[in-house]
PDB file of N, CA, C and O in Angstrom:
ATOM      1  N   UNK L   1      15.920  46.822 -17.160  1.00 69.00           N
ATOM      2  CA  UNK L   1      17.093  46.592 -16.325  1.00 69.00           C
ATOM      3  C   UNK L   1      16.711  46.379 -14.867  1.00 69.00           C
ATOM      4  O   UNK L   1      17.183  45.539 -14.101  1.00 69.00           O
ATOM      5  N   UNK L   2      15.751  47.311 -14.613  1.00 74.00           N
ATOM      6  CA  UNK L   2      15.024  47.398 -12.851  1.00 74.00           C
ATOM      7  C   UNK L   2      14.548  45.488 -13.136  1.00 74.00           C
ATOM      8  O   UNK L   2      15.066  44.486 -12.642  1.00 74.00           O
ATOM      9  N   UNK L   3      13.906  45.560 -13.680  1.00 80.00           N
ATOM     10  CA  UNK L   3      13.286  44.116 -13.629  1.00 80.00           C
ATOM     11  C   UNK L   3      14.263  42.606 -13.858  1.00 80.00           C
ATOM     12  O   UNK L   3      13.706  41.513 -13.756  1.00 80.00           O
ATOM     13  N   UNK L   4      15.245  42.678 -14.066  1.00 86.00           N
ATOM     14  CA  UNK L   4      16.117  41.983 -14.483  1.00 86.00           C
ATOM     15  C   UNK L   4      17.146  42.239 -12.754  1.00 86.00           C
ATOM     16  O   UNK L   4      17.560  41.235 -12.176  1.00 86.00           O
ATOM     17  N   UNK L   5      17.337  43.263 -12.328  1.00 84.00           N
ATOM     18  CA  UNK L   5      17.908  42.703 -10.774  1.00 84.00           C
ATOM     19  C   UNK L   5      17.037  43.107 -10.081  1.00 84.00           C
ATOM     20  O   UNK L   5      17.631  43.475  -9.067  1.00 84.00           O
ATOM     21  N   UNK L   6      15.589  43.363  -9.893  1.00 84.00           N
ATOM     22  CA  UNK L   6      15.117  41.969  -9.253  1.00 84.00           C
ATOM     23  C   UNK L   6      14.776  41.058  -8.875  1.00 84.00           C
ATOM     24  O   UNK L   6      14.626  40.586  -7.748  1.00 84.00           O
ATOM     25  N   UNK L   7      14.533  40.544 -10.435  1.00 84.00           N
ATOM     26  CA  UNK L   7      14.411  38.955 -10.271  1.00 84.00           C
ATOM     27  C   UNK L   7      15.370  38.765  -9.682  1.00 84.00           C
ATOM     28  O   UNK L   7      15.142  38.302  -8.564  1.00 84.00           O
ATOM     29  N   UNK L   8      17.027  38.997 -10.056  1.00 83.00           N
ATOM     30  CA  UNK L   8      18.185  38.584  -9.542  1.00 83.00           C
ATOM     31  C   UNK L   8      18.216  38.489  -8.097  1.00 83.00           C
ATOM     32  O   UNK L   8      18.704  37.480  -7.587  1.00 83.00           O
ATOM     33  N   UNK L   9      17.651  39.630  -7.221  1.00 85.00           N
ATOM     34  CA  UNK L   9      18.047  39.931  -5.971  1.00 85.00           C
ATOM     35  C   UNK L   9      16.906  38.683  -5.536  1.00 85.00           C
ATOM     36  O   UNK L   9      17.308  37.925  -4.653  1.00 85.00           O
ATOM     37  N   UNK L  10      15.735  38.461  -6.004  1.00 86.00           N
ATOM     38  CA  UNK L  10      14.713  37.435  -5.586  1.00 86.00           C
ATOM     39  C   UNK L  10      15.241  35.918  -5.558  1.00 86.00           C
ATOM     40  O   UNK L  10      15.380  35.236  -4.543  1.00 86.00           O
ATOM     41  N   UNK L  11      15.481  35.571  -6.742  1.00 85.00           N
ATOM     42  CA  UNK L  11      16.423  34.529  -6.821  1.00 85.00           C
ATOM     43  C   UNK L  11      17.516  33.955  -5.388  1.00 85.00           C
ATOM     44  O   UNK L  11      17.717  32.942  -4.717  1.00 85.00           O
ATOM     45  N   UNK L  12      17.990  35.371  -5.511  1.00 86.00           N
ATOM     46  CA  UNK L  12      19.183  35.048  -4.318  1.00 86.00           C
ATOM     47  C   UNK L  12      18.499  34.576  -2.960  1.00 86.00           C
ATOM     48  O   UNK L  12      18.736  33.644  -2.191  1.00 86.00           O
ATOM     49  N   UNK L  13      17.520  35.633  -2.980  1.00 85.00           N
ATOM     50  CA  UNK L  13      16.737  35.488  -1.148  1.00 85.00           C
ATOM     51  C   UNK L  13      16.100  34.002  -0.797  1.00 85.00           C
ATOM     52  O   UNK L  13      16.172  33.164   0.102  1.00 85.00           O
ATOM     53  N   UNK L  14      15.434  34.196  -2.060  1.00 83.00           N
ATOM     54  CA  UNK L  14      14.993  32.516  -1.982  1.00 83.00           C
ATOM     55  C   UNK L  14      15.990  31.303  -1.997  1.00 83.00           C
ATOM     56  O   UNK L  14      15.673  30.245  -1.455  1.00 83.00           O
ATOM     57  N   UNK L  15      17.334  31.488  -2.695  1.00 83.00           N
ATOM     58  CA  UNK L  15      18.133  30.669  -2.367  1.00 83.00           C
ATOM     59  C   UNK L  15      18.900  30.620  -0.837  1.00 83.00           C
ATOM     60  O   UNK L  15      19.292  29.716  -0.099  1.00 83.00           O
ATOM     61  N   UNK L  16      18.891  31.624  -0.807  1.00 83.00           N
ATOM     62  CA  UNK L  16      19.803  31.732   0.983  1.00 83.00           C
ATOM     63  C   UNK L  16      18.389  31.548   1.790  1.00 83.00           C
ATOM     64  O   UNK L  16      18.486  32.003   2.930  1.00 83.00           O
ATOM     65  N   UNK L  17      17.351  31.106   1.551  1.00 80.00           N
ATOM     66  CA  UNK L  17      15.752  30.919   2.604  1.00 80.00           C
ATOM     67  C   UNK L  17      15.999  29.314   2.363  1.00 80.00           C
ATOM     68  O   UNK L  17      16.274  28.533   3.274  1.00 80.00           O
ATOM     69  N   UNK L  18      15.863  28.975   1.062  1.00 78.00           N
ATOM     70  CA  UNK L  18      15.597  27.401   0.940  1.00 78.00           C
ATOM     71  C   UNK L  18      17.224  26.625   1.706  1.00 78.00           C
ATOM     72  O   UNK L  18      17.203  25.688   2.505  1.00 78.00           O
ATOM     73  N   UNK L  19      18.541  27.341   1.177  1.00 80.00           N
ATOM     74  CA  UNK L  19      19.535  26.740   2.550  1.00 80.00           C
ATOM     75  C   UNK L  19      19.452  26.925   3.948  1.00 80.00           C
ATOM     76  O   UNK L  19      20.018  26.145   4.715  1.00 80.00           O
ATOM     77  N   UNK L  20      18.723  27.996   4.387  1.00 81.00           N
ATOM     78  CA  UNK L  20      18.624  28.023   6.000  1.00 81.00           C
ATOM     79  C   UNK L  20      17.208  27.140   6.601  1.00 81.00           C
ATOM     80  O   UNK L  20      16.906  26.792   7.742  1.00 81.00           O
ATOM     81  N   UNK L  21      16.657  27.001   5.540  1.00 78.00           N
ATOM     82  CA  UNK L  21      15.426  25.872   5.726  1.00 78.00           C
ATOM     83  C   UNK L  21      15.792  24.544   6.285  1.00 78.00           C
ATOM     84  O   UNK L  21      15.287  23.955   7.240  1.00 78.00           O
ATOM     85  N   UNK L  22      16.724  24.205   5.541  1.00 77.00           N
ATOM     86  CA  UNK L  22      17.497  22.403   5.423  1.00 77.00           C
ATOM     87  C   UNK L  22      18.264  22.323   6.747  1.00 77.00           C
ATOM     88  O   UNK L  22      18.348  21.168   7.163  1.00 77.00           O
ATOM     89  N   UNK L  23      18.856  23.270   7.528  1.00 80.00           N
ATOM     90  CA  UNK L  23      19.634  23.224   8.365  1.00 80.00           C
ATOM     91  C   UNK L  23      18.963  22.357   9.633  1.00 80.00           C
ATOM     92  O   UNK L  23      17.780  22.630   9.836  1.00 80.00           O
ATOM     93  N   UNK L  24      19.405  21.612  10.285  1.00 82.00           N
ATOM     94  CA  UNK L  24      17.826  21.415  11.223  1.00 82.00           C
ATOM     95  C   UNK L  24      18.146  21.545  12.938  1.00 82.00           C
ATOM     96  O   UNK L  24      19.233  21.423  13.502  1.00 82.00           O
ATOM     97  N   UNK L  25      17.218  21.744  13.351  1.00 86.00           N
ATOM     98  CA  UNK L  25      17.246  22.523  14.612  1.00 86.00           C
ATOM     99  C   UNK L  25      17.546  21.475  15.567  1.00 86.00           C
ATOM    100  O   UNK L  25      17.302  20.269  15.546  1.00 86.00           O
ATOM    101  N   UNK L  26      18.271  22.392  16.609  1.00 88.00           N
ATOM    102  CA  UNK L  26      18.928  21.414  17.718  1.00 88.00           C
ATOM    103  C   UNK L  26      18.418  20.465  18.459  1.00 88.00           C
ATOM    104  O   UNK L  26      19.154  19.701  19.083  1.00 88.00           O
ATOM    105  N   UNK L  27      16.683  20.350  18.509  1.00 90.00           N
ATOM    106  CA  UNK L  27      16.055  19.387  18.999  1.00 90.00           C
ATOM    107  C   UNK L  27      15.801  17.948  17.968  1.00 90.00           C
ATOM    108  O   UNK L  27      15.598  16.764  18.237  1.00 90.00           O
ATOM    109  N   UNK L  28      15.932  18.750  16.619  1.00 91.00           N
ATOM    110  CA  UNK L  28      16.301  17.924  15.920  1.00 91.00           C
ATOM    111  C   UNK L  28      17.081  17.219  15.932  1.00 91.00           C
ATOM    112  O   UNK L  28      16.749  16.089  15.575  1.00 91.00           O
ATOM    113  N   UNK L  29      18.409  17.412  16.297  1.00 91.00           N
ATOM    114  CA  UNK L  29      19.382  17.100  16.184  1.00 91.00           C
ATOM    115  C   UNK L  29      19.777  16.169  17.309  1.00 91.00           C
ATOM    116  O   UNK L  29      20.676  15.346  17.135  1.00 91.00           O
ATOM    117  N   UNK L  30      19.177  16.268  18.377  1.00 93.00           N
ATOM    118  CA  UNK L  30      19.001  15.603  19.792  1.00 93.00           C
ATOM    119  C   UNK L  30      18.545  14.652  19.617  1.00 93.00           C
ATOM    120  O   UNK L  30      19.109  13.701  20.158  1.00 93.00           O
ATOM    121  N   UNK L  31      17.338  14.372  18.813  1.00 94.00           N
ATOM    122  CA  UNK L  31      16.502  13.543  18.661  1.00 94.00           C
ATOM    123  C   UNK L  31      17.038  12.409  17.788  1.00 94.00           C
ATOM    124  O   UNK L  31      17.064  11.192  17.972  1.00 94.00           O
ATOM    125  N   UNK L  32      17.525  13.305  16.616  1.00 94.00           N
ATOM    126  CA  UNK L  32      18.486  12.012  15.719  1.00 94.00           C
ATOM    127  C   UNK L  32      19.580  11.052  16.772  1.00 94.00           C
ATOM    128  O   UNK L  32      19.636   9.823  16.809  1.00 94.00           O
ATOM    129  N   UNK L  33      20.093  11.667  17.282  1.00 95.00           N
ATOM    130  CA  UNK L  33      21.591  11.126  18.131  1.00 95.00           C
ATOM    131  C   UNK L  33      20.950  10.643  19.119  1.00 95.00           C
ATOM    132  O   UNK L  33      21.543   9.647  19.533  1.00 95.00           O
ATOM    133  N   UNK L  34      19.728  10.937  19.885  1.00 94.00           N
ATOM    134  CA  UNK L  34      19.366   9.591  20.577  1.00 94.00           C
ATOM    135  C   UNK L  34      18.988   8.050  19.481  1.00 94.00           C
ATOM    136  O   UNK L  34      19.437   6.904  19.442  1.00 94.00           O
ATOM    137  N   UNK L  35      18.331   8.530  18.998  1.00 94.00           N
ATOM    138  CA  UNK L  35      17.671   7.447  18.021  1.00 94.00           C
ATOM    139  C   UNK L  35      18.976   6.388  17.345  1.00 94.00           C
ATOM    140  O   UNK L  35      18.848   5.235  16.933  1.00 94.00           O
ATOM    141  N   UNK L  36      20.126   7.166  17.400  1.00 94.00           N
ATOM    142  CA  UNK L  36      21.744   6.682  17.002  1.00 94.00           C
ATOM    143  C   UNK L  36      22.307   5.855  17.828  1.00 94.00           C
ATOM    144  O   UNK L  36      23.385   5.338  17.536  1.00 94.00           O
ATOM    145  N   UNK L  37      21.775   5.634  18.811  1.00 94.00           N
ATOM    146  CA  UNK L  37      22.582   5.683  20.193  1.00 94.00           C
ATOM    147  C   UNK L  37      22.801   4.069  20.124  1.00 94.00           C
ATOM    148  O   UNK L  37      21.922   3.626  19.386  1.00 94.00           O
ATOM    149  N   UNK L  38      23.663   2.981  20.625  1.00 92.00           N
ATOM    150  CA  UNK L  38      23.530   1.490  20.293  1.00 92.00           C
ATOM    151  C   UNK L  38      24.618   1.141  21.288  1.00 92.00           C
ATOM    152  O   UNK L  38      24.999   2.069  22.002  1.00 92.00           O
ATOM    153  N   UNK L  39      25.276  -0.257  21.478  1.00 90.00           N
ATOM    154  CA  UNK L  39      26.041  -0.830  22.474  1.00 90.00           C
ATOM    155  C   UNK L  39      27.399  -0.128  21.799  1.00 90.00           C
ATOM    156  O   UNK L  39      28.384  -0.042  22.533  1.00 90.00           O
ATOM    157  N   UNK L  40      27.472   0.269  20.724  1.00 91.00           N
ATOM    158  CA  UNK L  40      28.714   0.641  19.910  1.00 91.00           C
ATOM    159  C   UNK L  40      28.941   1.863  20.600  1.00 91.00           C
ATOM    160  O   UNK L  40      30.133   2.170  20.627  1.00 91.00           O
ATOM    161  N   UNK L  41      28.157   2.670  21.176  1.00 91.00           N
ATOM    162  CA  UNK L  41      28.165   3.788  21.640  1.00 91.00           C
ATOM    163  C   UNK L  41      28.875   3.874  22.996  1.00 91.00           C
ATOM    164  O   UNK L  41      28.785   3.025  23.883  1.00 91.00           O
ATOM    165  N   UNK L  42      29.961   5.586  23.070  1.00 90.00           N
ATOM    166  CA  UNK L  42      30.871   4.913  23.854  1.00 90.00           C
ATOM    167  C   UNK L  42      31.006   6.750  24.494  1.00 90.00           C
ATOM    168  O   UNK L  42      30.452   7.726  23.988  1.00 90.00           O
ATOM    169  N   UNK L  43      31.869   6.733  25.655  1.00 88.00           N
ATOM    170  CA  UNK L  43      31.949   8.058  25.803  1.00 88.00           C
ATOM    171  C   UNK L  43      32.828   8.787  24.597  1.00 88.00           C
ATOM    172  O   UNK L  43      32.609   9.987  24.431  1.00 88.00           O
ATOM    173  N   UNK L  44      33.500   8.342  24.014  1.00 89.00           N
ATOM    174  CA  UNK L  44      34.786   8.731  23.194  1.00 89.00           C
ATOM    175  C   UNK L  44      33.987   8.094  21.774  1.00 89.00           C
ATOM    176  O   UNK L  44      34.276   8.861  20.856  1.00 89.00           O
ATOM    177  N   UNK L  45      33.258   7.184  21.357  1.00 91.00           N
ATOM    178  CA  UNK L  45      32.746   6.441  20.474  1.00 91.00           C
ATOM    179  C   UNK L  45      31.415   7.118  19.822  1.00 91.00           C
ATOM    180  O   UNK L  45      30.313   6.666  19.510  1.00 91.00           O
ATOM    181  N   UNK L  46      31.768   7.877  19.783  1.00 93.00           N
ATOM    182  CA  UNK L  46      30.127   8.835  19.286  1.00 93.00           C
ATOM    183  C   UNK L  46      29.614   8.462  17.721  1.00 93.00           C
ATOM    184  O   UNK L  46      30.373   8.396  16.754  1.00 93.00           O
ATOM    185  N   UNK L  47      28.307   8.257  17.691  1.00 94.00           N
ATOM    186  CA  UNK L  47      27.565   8.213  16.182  1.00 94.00           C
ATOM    187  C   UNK L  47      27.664   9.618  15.460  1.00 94.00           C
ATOM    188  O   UNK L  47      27.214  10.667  15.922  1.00 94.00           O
ATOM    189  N   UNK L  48      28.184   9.503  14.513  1.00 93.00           N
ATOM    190  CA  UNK L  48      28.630  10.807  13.443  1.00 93.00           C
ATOM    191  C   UNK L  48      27.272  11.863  13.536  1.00 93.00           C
ATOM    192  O   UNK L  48      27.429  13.075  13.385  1.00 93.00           O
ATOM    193  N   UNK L  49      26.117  11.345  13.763  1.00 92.00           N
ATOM    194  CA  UNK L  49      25.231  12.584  14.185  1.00 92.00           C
ATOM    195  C   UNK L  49      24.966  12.975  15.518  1.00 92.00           C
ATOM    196  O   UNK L  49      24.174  13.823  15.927  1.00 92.00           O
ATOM    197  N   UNK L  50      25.796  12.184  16.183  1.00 93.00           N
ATOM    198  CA  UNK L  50      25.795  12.922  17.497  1.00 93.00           C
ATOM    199  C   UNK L  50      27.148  13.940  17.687  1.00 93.00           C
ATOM    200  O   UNK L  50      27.222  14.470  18.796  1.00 93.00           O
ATOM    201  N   UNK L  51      28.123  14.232  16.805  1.00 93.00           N
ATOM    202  CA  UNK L  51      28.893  15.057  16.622  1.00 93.00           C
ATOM    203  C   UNK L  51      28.824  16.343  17.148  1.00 93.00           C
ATOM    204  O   UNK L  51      29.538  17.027  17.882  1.00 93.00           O
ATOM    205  N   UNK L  52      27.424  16.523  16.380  1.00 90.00           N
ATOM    206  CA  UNK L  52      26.963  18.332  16.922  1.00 90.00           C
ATOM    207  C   UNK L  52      26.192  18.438  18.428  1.00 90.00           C
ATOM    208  O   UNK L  52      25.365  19.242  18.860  1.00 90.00           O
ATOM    209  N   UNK L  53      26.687  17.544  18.880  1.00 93.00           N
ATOM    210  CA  UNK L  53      25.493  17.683  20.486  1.00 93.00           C
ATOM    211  C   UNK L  53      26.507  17.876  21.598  1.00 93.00           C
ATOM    212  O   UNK L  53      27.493  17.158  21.767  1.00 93.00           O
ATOM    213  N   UNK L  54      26.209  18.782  22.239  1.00 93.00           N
ATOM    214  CA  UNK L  54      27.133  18.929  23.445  1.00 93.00           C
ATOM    215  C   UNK L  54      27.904  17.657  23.751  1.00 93.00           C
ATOM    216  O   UNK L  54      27.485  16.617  23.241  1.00 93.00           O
ATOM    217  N   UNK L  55      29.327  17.604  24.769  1.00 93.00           N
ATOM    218  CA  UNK L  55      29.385  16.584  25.372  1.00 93.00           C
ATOM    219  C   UNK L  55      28.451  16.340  26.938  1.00 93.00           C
ATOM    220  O   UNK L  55      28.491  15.220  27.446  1.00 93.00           O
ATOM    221  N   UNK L  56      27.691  17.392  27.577  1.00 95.00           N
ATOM    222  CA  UNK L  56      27.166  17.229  28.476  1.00 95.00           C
ATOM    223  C   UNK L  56      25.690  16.367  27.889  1.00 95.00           C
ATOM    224  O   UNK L  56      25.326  15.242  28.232  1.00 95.00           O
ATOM    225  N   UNK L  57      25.163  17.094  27.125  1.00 94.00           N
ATOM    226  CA  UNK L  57      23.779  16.056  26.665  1.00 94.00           C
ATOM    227  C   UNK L  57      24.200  15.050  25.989  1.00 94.00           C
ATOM    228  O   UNK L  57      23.461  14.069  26.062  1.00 94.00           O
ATOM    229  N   UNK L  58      25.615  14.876  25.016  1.00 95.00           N
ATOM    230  CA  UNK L  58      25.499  13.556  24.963  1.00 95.00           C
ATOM    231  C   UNK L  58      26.050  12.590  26.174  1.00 95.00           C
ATOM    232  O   UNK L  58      26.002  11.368  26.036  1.00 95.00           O
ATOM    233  N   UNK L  59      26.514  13.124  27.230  1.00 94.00           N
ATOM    234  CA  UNK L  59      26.777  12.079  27.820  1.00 94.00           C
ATOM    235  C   UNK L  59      25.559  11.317  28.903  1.00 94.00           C
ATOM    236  O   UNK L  59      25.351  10.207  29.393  1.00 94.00           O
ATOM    237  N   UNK L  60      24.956  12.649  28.908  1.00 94.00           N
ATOM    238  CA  UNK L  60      23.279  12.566  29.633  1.00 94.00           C
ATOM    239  C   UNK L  60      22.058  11.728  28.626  1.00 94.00           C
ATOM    240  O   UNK L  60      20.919  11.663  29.086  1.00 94.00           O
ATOM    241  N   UNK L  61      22.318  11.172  27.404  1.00 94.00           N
ATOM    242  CA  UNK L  61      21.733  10.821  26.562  1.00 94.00           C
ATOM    243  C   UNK L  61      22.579   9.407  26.921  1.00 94.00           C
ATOM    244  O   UNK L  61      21.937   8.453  27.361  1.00 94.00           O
ATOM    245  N   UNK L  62      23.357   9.347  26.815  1.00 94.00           N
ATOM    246  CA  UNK L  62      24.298   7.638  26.601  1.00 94.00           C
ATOM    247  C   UNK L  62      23.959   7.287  28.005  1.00 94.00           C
ATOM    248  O   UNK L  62      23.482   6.155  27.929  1.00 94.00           O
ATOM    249  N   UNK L  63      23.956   7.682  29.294  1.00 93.00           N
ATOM    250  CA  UNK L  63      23.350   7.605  30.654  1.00 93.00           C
ATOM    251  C   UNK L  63      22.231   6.794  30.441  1.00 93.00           C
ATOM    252  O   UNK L  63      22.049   5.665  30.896  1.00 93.00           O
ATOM    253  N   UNK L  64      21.421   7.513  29.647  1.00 93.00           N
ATOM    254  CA  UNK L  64      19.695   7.055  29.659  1.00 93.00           C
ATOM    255  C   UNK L  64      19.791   5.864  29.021  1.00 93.00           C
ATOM    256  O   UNK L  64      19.230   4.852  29.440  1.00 93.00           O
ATOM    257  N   UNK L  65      20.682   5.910  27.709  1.00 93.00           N
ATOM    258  CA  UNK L  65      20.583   4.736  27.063  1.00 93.00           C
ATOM    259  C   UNK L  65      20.961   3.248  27.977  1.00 93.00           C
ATOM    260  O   UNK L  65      20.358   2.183  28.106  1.00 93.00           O
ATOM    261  N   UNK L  66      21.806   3.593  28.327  1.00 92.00           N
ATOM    262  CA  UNK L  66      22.329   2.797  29.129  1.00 92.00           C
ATOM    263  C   UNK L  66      21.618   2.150  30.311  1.00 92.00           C
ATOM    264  O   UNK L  66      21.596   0.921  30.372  1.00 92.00           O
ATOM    265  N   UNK L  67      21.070   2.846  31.200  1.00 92.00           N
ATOM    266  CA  UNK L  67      19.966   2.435  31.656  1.00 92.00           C
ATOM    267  C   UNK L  67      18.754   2.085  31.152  1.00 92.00           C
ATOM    268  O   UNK L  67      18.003   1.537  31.959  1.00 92.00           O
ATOM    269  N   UNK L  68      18.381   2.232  30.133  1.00 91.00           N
ATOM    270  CA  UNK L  68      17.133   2.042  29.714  1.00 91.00           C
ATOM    271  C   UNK L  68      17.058   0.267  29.126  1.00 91.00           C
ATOM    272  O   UNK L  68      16.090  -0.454  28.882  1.00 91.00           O
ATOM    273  N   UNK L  69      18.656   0.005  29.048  1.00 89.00           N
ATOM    274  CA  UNK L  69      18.958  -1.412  28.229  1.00 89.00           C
ATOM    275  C   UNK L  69      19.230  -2.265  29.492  1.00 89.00           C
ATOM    276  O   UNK L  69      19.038  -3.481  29.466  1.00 89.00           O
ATOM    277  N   UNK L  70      19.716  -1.569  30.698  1.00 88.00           N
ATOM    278  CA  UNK L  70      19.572  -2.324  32.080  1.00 88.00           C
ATOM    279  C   UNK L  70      17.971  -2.962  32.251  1.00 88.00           C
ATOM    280  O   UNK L  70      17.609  -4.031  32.741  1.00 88.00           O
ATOM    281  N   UNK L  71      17.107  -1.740  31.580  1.00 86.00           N
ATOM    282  CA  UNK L  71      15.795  -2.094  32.536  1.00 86.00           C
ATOM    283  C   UNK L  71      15.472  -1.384  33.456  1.00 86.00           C
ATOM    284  O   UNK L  71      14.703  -1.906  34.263  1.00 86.00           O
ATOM    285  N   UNK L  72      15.859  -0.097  33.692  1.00 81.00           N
ATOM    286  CA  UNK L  72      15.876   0.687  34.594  1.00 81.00           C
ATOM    287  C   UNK L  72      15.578   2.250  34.696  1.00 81.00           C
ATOM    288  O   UNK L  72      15.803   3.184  35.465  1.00 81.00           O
ATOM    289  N   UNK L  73      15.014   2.031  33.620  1.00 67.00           N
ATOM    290  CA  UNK L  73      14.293   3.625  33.413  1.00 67.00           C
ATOM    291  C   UNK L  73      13.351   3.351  33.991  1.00 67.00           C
ATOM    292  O   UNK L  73      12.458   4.184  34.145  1.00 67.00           O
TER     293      UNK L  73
END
């Protein structure tokens, strides 16, 4: 019976480890939504992975973009 929960309790840990694994970290997440970033991109017009990013960094991100397509970075 001992051996039977805890495999069970093992099972679980490793399942709630392998979902907090997948989640991905906010630089991650920065990094995607620049890489998103295009003329479609708008203050109000955001790429669905830029969703989770502040409005201050994304608007400091659409800045850069924006200049960077001037020629002016």
């Amino acid at each position: 019976m001992r051996i039977r929960v805890g495999v069970v309790v093992l099972a679980v840990v490793l399942l709630i480890a392998a979902f907090i694994s997948n989640i991905p970290s906010r630089a991650e997440t920065e990094a995607a939504c620049r890489r998103a970033l295009d003329n479609l991109s708008t203050w109000t017009n955001r790429p669905d992975v830029c969703l989770d990013v502040s409005s201050k960094t994304y608007r400091t991100f659409l800045l850069m973009y924006q200049l960077r397509e001037e020629g002016l970075d």
